[in-house]
Amino acid sequence: GARDRLRRRSLLARAGAVGVAGIAGCLSFNSVTADNPAEEQIQAGFEAADIDPPFETAIAITQGESRSRFAQLLQAELNDTGFFDVEIKARDFGTHLESMVSAADTEENAIFVASWTGGWDPSNYVNMLFHSDKHTPNGLNVGHYENETVDEYIDAGLAETDPDKRVEIYRDLQEELVADSPASFVRFREATQVWDGDAVAEWRTYPLQPGTYYAIYAPWAGVYTDVANGSEFVGDLGGDVANYDPISMNGTFSSQAVALLYEELVGIDFDGEIQPMLATDWEELDADETAYRFTLREDVRFHNGEGLTAAHVKGSFERYSGTTREGDVYDWYETSEIVDEHTIEIRCSRAYGPFKKALFNVPIVPMAAIDGEHDLQAEPIGTGPYRFGEHESGTHWQLERFDDHWFAGSETVPAPAPIETVTLEIITEESARQAALEAGNIDFSNGVPAASLDGFEGNDAYDVGRHVSGGFDMLLYPCYLPPFSEPAVRRGCNMLVPRERTLTNVYHGVGQMAYTPISPLLEDYASDSFQQTIADEYVRSS
């Protein structure tokens, strides 16, 4: 079949890429000696690119102690080869993100240190980062990486609806990505949260960072929390909120900030199960899995007073066209038909494996925003249990309870939400978050230093939540720029990444070493044995 042909082609292509690692002994190249398999890979790539060492480049990071310490470890590894002369460039988060988006256009000479938060489907971890259709600025393929086999695997994984076949496709895809190394996957992250046990009750840790604050009130997931003072919850954000509008939102902090403000047709709960949200139920309309009918809740109000209709759903989908996040919808969306005010039929352009999960990425917005009369970047408006209060840039983000929210209460979740005000203090430094928590200035922190977690776990005054997350830390290579345009150079660098020392010395054992992109949160796609097999074959140099 097509997948078998892909795999044969992949293995043949890979055989040429890995051959250098088998060379015995030491090789010299313009007075630089390659004396291990990683350096031999780099040497072969330098020769293919006709570049003499040392090559001056940079490691670009966001400001912060952990990133800085990792960058220093990596800098030492690369400089020790003699093939590189590496400096470190630290930038604030916004500038770092802007420079990554424009890197290929400006031919920036830098290896970018970045994090990615995937989701509940394997496609979330690879499509936007590595498909050639997703080059920045239309996606987040920062290095403008191109690999026809990778593209075909990604497309096949999206089109496949059989779970077992999807596992095979995404495992083959991950193997191809590690062999070609457009990125180095360094560490799978943990969702780690600490809260004042006397102030916050019944908190549940959501595995994915954008959903950090769902635990405040997610009736669709059967989850809520309360605070001792009965009115205000005070948490933190690790950076400022850059975007309010879903069609332009790329940063994790923005996603965290608006999670209680916007809602979608369906939600994915704390255990990864799909739950009704703005849609009460749905059905497939055809055998080829391309058409679905959704029934909407009838008593839903937007924060500006509009009543939810099928037209809001259609308009919310179609406003993604031509935007930086177009792929969130147009990877699968073809058209939709409004059957009546509360019924809509959605037709997909192809069978799409993660269709229902993809709906969780598309907030439904008011007609005022769809028609262009209202700018969501000035004031976000959704149907969620909280509405926008205020945003003081660099200081705090505040939401107020929306008393006209549709949820009427159940045996397990009360209505309205017990907490009236949600205030998220913007605190960029982890040590400052810890200090704010210990001083009682915040009730909850989503980012205390990893080194402090053991202390909090041993302190009866605090509760700690830890859960494998959908996030990973990575290096993105500038594939548009020699010598990083050579797979052998990227592969050699990947072999040199100090994963174990990073996990131990920088993150104090929080998280786990990553060799592949898909998080262990999705066990079928990223088992320990699979990752170790990949690591042994392509990453470990001895």
XYZ file of C-alpha atoms in Angstrom:
542
model
C 0.000 0.000 0.000
C 0.905 3.687 -0.019
C 2.222 3.579 3.530
C 4.512 0.638 2.756
C 5.916 2.490 -0.266
C 6.505 5.511 1.945
C 8.330 3.417 4.495
C 10.598 1.774 1.891
C 11.417 5.156 0.379
C 12.055 6.572 3.829
C 14.438 3.773 4.787
C 16.359 4.073 1.516
C 16.740 7.830 1.937
C 17.774 7.397 5.535
C 20.467 4.861 4.676
C 22.376 7.586 2.847
C 21.996 10.018 5.732
C 23.343 7.722 8.417
C 26.243 6.099 6.618
C 28.861 8.547 7.881
C 28.284 7.508 11.496
C 29.835 4.143 10.784
C 33.239 5.533 9.812
C 35.917 4.326 12.195
C 38.700 6.393 13.661
C 39.338 10.135 13.637
C 38.965 12.411 10.646
C 40.485 15.860 10.165
C 38.912 18.733 8.285
C 40.772 22.046 8.048
C 42.524 21.382 11.359
C 39.299 20.346 13.112
C 39.298 16.706 14.162
C 36.097 14.692 14.137
C 36.577 11.980 16.721
C 33.054 10.679 17.411
C 29.999 9.772 15.321
C 28.228 13.076 16.002
C 31.213 15.122 14.826
C 31.637 12.889 11.799
C 28.052 13.685 10.820
C 28.723 17.407 11.232
C 31.934 17.179 9.216
C 30.156 15.434 6.349
C 27.535 18.172 6.334
C 30.129 20.948 6.366
C 31.901 19.344 3.422
C 28.622 18.993 1.497
C 27.828 22.652 2.183
C 31.415 23.700 1.343
C 31.765 25.542 4.649
C 34.976 25.762 6.643
C 34.804 25.502 10.434
C 34.343 27.139 12.809
C 30.914 28.350 11.719
C 29.645 31.324 13.707
C 26.029 30.995 14.784
C 23.768 31.740 17.751
C 21.379 30.010 20.111
C 18.267 32.201 20.411
C 16.299 31.868 23.645
C 13.618 33.604 25.646
C 14.828 35.302 28.806
C 14.789 33.162 31.918
C 17.128 31.171 34.127
C 16.211 27.689 32.862
C 16.526 28.568 29.183
C 19.805 30.343 29.828
C 21.300 27.357 31.653
C 20.223 24.953 28.921
C 21.644 27.241 26.238
C 24.977 27.339 28.056
C 25.126 23.529 28.187
C 24.350 23.285 24.473
C 26.760 26.089 23.598
C 29.595 24.225 25.320
C 28.780 20.984 23.492
C 28.725 22.635 20.069
C 31.809 24.791 20.651
C 33.775 21.799 21.936
C 33.482 20.148 18.528
C 35.554 22.899 16.928
C 33.024 23.109 14.111
C 30.993 25.928 15.704
C 31.537 29.271 17.376
C 28.246 29.844 19.203
C 26.908 32.876 21.053
C 23.652 33.103 23.029
C 20.965 35.682 22.251
C 18.289 36.173 24.924
C 15.086 38.054 24.051
C 11.736 38.740 25.665
C 8.983 36.315 24.640
C 7.260 38.638 22.165
C 10.470 39.543 20.354
C 11.563 35.898 20.294
C 8.260 34.841 18.727
C 8.416 37.628 16.130
C 11.991 36.729 15.203
C 11.061 33.061 14.725
C 8.146 33.949 12.451
C 10.374 36.168 10.285
C 13.565 34.097 10.561
C 13.514 32.534 7.094
C 12.726 35.848 5.389
C 15.579 37.583 7.184
C 17.824 34.477 6.957
C 18.548 34.765 10.650
C 21.576 32.692 11.594
C 20.317 31.086 14.794
C 19.181 27.838 16.352
C 15.935 28.645 18.136
C 15.112 27.190 21.536
C 11.337 26.927 21.755
C 8.508 25.042 23.379
C 5.453 23.568 21.756
C 2.189 22.533 23.324
C 0.450 19.870 21.309
C -2.988 18.537 22.038
C -5.003 15.381 22.285
C -4.264 14.259 18.718
C -0.854 13.300 17.267
C -1.311 15.706 14.359
C -1.108 18.599 16.842
C 2.572 17.822 17.443
C 3.840 17.743 13.869
C 1.589 19.400 11.303
C 2.131 23.089 12.074
C 5.841 22.591 12.780
C 7.029 20.373 9.941
C 4.660 20.293 6.956
C 6.048 22.284 4.031
C 2.646 23.974 3.617
C 3.080 25.413 7.108
C 6.121 27.595 6.519
C 5.995 30.803 8.518
C 4.070 33.075 8.440
C 1.249 30.717 7.359
C 2.230 28.175 9.988
C 5.030 27.650 12.468
C 7.515 25.744 10.316
C 10.191 28.206 11.401
C 13.119 26.632 9.552
C 11.142 26.317 6.287
C 11.866 22.609 6.414
C 10.802 20.552 3.404
C 10.608 16.773 3.175
C 8.177 15.161 0.764
C 8.020 11.954 2.800
C 7.195 13.879 5.975
C 4.457 15.771 4.145
C 2.957 12.538 2.864
C 3.011 10.928 6.298
C 1.344 13.969 7.859
C -1.329 14.023 5.159
C -1.895 10.272 5.499
C -2.230 10.550 9.279
C -4.829 13.288 8.973
C -6.867 11.384 6.401
C -6.804 8.066 8.269
C -9.672 7.368 10.683
C -8.681 3.842 11.805
C -6.899 4.232 15.193
C -4.451 1.349 14.705
C -3.409 2.538 11.261
C -2.929 6.054 12.600
C -0.516 4.734 15.223
C 1.596 3.053 12.524
C 1.643 6.167 10.351
C 2.655 8.513 13.159
C 5.354 6.169 14.406
C 6.870 6.011 10.920
C 6.565 9.797 10.679
C 8.401 10.331 13.949
C 11.201 8.025 12.833
C 11.592 10.011 9.613
C 11.678 13.303 11.525
C 14.360 12.105 13.930
C 16.451 10.723 11.061
C 16.264 14.067 9.213
C 16.392 16.247 12.358
C 14.766 19.557 11.372
C 14.423 19.906 15.136
C 15.877 18.311 18.242
C 13.341 17.243 20.836
C 14.897 17.800 24.244
C 12.385 17.319 27.067
C 8.757 16.358 27.496
C 7.275 18.730 29.987
C 5.093 18.130 33.016
C 2.132 20.238 34.010
C 3.246 21.241 37.512
C 0.986 23.374 39.665
C 1.160 24.480 43.295
C -1.631 26.077 45.290
C -2.406 27.237 48.816
C -4.303 24.315 50.320
C -6.307 26.582 52.611
C -7.301 29.000 49.842
C -8.138 26.708 46.901
C -10.392 23.645 47.088
C -10.718 20.564 44.832
C -8.306 21.662 42.116
C -7.679 19.341 39.157
C -4.612 19.603 36.926
C -5.412 19.785 33.221
C -2.599 18.133 31.212
C -2.353 20.767 28.463
C -1.082 24.271 29.219
C -3.787 26.210 27.356
C -6.331 24.575 29.672
C -4.481 25.378 32.907
C -7.415 27.348 34.288
C -10.282 25.105 33.145
C -10.369 23.714 36.698
C -11.862 26.994 37.900
C -15.133 26.185 36.139
C -15.607 23.612 33.373
C -19.139 22.253 33.784
C -18.848 20.438 30.442
C -16.027 18.413 32.051
C -17.735 18.021 35.426
C -15.068 20.129 37.147
C -15.063 23.291 39.251
C -13.219 24.767 42.213
C -13.896 27.199 45.025
C -11.830 29.605 47.076
C -11.926 30.207 50.797
C -12.660 33.917 50.454
C -15.611 33.110 48.218
C -15.026 35.713 45.556
C -11.577 36.020 43.922
C -9.079 33.501 42.596
C -5.557 34.818 42.031
C -3.204 32.821 39.829
C -0.293 33.640 37.540
C 0.776 33.830 33.906
C 4.390 33.374 32.832
C 4.179 36.151 30.238
C 1.952 38.877 28.908
C -1.227 38.242 26.927
C -0.308 39.163 23.359
C -3.457 38.185 21.440
C -7.145 38.044 22.336
C -8.507 36.929 18.970
C -8.425 33.173 18.217
C -7.495 33.707 14.552
C -4.206 35.372 15.513
C -3.383 33.590 18.766
C -0.056 31.728 18.924
C 1.237 32.145 22.482
C 0.474 29.763 25.346
C -0.103 32.628 27.772
C -2.840 34.087 25.577
C -4.495 30.676 25.307
C -4.416 30.250 29.076
C -5.864 33.708 29.619
C -8.895 33.267 27.342
C -9.726 29.620 28.115
C -12.617 30.577 30.436
C -13.831 33.291 28.083
C -14.347 31.398 24.802
C -16.159 28.120 24.207
C -16.243 25.597 21.351
C -18.715 23.078 19.952
C -17.075 20.292 21.953
C -14.573 20.070 24.776
C -11.910 17.514 25.673
C -12.029 16.774 29.373
C -9.270 16.116 31.901
C -9.057 12.473 30.801
C -8.918 13.194 27.074
C -12.569 12.331 26.366
C -14.718 14.403 24.003
C -17.659 16.099 25.741
C -20.548 18.269 24.506
C -20.045 22.001 25.030
C -21.946 24.407 22.761
C -23.199 21.410 20.770
C -25.436 18.998 22.655
C -25.048 16.127 20.197
C -23.883 15.256 16.678
C -24.157 12.522 14.069
C -22.338 11.388 10.942
C -24.373 11.876 7.774
C -22.422 9.744 5.311
C -20.333 6.613 5.138
C -17.175 8.385 3.977
C -16.948 10.391 7.212
C -17.017 13.828 5.640
C -20.408 15.219 6.752
C -21.747 15.798 10.265
C -24.863 17.372 11.757
C -24.558 19.271 15.051
C -27.372 20.337 17.349
C -26.611 23.497 19.329
C -27.714 24.536 22.815
C -30.684 26.881 22.634
C -30.117 29.171 25.614
C -26.547 30.336 25.012
C -25.700 34.042 25.220
C -22.533 35.814 24.183
C -21.095 38.351 26.581
C -22.465 41.145 24.350
C -26.008 39.741 24.522
C -26.184 37.944 21.174
C -27.921 34.568 21.226
C -25.953 31.634 19.783
C -27.149 30.390 16.385
C -25.839 28.184 13.627
C -24.760 31.339 11.783
C -22.243 32.036 14.556
C -20.696 28.615 14.037
C -20.447 28.990 10.265
C -19.053 32.520 10.542
C -16.565 31.574 13.271
C -15.134 28.822 11.073
C -14.924 30.880 7.908
C -13.246 33.928 9.453
C -10.089 31.791 9.730
C -9.614 31.972 5.954
C -6.425 33.825 5.045
C -5.203 34.149 8.648
C -2.086 32.818 10.353
C -4.218 30.102 11.971
C -6.089 29.155 8.812
C -4.961 25.536 9.169
C -6.952 25.134 12.398
C -10.059 25.025 10.211
C -9.155 24.733 6.548
C -7.151 21.546 6.965
C -10.557 19.866 7.046
C -13.365 22.391 6.473
C -15.119 22.631 3.112
C -18.478 24.247 3.801
C -21.406 24.247 6.197
C -25.146 24.507 5.803
C -27.457 26.171 8.298
C -30.409 23.818 8.714
C -32.170 26.016 11.266
C -31.136 28.389 14.055
C -29.743 25.609 16.207
C -28.760 22.952 13.673
C -25.775 23.036 11.345
C -24.310 20.518 8.910
C -20.548 20.657 8.471
C -18.933 19.120 5.419
C -15.240 18.255 5.459
C -13.004 18.446 2.396
C -11.752 14.922 3.193
C -12.080 12.206 5.775
C -10.248 13.711 8.740
C -9.094 11.537 11.629
C -8.967 14.226 14.317
C -12.142 16.073 13.210
C -13.992 16.175 16.537
C -10.830 16.973 18.472
C -10.047 19.748 15.985
C -13.344 21.437 16.880
C -11.919 22.048 20.362
C -9.421 24.452 18.738
C -12.083 26.692 17.184
C -13.805 29.105 19.593
C -17.221 30.410 18.540
C -17.324 34.209 18.446
C -20.134 36.797 18.152
C -21.569 38.079 14.890
C -20.204 41.532 15.686
C -16.680 40.093 15.316
C -17.586 37.980 12.282
C -19.030 41.023 10.476
C -16.022 43.143 11.384
C -17.936 45.613 13.541
C -16.117 44.548 16.698
C -12.380 43.971 17.190
C -11.775 41.003 19.488
C -8.218 42.211 19.948
C -9.626 45.267 21.708
C -12.151 43.303 23.774
C -12.549 39.506 23.583
C -16.169 38.302 23.603
C -17.265 34.684 23.880
C -19.907 32.542 25.563
C -17.746 31.254 28.428
C -18.488 31.355 32.158
C -16.236 34.423 32.518
C -16.147 37.656 30.569
C -13.287 40.078 29.986
C -12.589 42.443 32.845
C -9.306 44.232 32.222
C -5.785 43.736 31.015
C -2.997 45.879 32.345
C -0.128 44.937 30.055
C 2.754 43.314 31.891
C 0.858 43.408 35.181
C -2.343 41.372 35.248
C -5.269 39.886 33.336
C -8.707 39.856 34.939
C -11.991 38.106 34.173
C -15.417 38.597 35.766
C -18.071 35.927 36.177
C -20.678 35.928 33.380
C -23.988 35.532 35.173
C -25.909 34.683 31.978
C -23.819 31.598 31.231
C -25.904 28.724 29.833
C -25.088 26.103 32.458
C -27.991 25.637 34.887
C -26.265 23.406 37.423
C -26.094 19.652 38.051
C -25.570 17.216 40.891
C -21.804 17.610 40.606
C -21.261 21.213 39.422
C -23.104 24.273 40.788
C -24.383 27.267 38.833
C -23.255 29.947 38.635
C -19.511 29.529 39.089
C -18.616 29.974 42.785
C -15.666 32.270 41.997
C -16.668 35.784 40.929
C -13.328 37.207 39.786
C -10.297 35.516 38.235
C -7.102 37.564 38.387
C -3.940 36.276 36.744
C -0.818 38.164 37.773
C 1.780 38.352 35.001
C 5.014 37.129 36.601
C 7.739 36.135 34.170
C 10.356 34.789 36.586
C 9.748 31.419 38.219
C 11.450 32.487 41.442
C 9.166 35.521 41.625
C 6.128 33.252 41.213
C 7.280 31.161 44.146
C 7.846 34.275 46.252
C 4.367 35.578 45.389
C 2.783 32.254 46.364
C 4.679 32.007 49.644
C 3.833 35.614 50.500
C 0.128 34.966 49.913
C -0.065 37.419 47.012
C -1.355 34.653 44.726
C -3.337 31.505 45.560
C -2.002 29.347 42.755
C 1.077 29.103 40.560
C 1.514 27.330 37.268
C 5.282 27.730 37.184
C 7.344 27.606 40.350
C 10.970 26.525 39.861
C 11.356 22.794 39.292
C 13.906 22.676 42.115
C 11.225 23.810 44.570
C 8.585 21.173 43.826
C 9.905 18.630 46.341
C 9.760 21.268 49.072
C 6.166 22.150 48.278
C 5.205 18.475 48.152
C 6.570 18.069 51.663
C 4.772 21.141 53.027
C 1.256 20.530 54.375
C 0.269 24.131 53.639
C 0.385 23.523 49.888
C -0.991 21.056 47.396
C 0.893 20.052 44.256
C -0.514 18.769 40.972
C 1.734 16.985 38.478
C 0.667 15.440 35.181
C 2.477 14.473 31.991
C 1.639 17.248 29.568
C 1.394 17.803 25.847
C 4.368 20.108 25.825
C 7.947 19.625 24.751
C 11.095 21.733 24.590
C 12.996 21.685 21.314
C 15.642 23.216 19.102
C 14.535 24.445 15.689
C 17.324 24.489 13.112
C 17.444 27.104 10.323
C 17.029 24.605 7.495
C 17.035 27.528 5.030
C 20.675 28.313 5.897
C 23.841 26.308 5.172
C 25.267 24.331 6.892
C 21.981 23.607 8.704
C 20.399 22.936 5.326
C 22.419 19.695 5.417
C 20.637 16.870 7.298
C 23.969 15.462 8.503
C 24.771 18.688 10.378
C 21.378 18.706 12.059
C 21.690 15.025 12.859
C 25.106 15.502 14.428
C 23.849 18.415 16.536
C 20.894 16.298 17.636
C 23.292 13.630 18.876
C 25.136 16.256 20.952
C 22.100 17.713 22.763
C 22.782 17.240 26.512
C 19.347 15.851 27.368
C 20.244 14.001 30.545
C 22.210 16.875 32.079
C 19.433 19.288 31.084
C 16.759 17.192 32.776
C 18.858 16.674 35.904
C 20.698 19.968 36.317
C 18.300 22.471 34.788
C 14.865 20.962 35.469
C 15.675 18.858 38.561
C 14.055 15.753 37.162
C 10.753 17.400 36.231
C 9.660 15.982 32.884
C 11.460 13.331 30.863
C 13.973 13.198 28.039
C 12.444 13.571 24.586
C 13.700 12.054 21.367
C 10.471 12.219 19.356
C 7.822 14.941 19.073
C 4.618 13.248 20.228
C 4.030 13.447 23.977
C 3.710 10.352 26.199
C 0.284 11.830 27.029
C -0.715 9.930 23.869
C 0.643 6.578 24.992
C -0.065 4.613 21.817
C 2.024 6.993 19.732
C 4.906 7.539 22.137
C 5.562 4.515 24.339
C 8.824 4.339 26.274
C 10.022 1.375 24.223
C 9.349 3.182 20.941
C 11.255 6.263 22.040
C 14.203 4.211 23.276
C 14.377 2.333 19.967
C 14.468 5.619 18.047
C 17.063 7.045 20.413
C 19.326 4.016 20.093
C 19.206 4.046 16.314
C 19.426 7.750 15.495
C 20.432 9.875 18.482
C 22.789 8.174 20.864
C 26.339 8.410 19.571
C 27.721 5.382 21.349
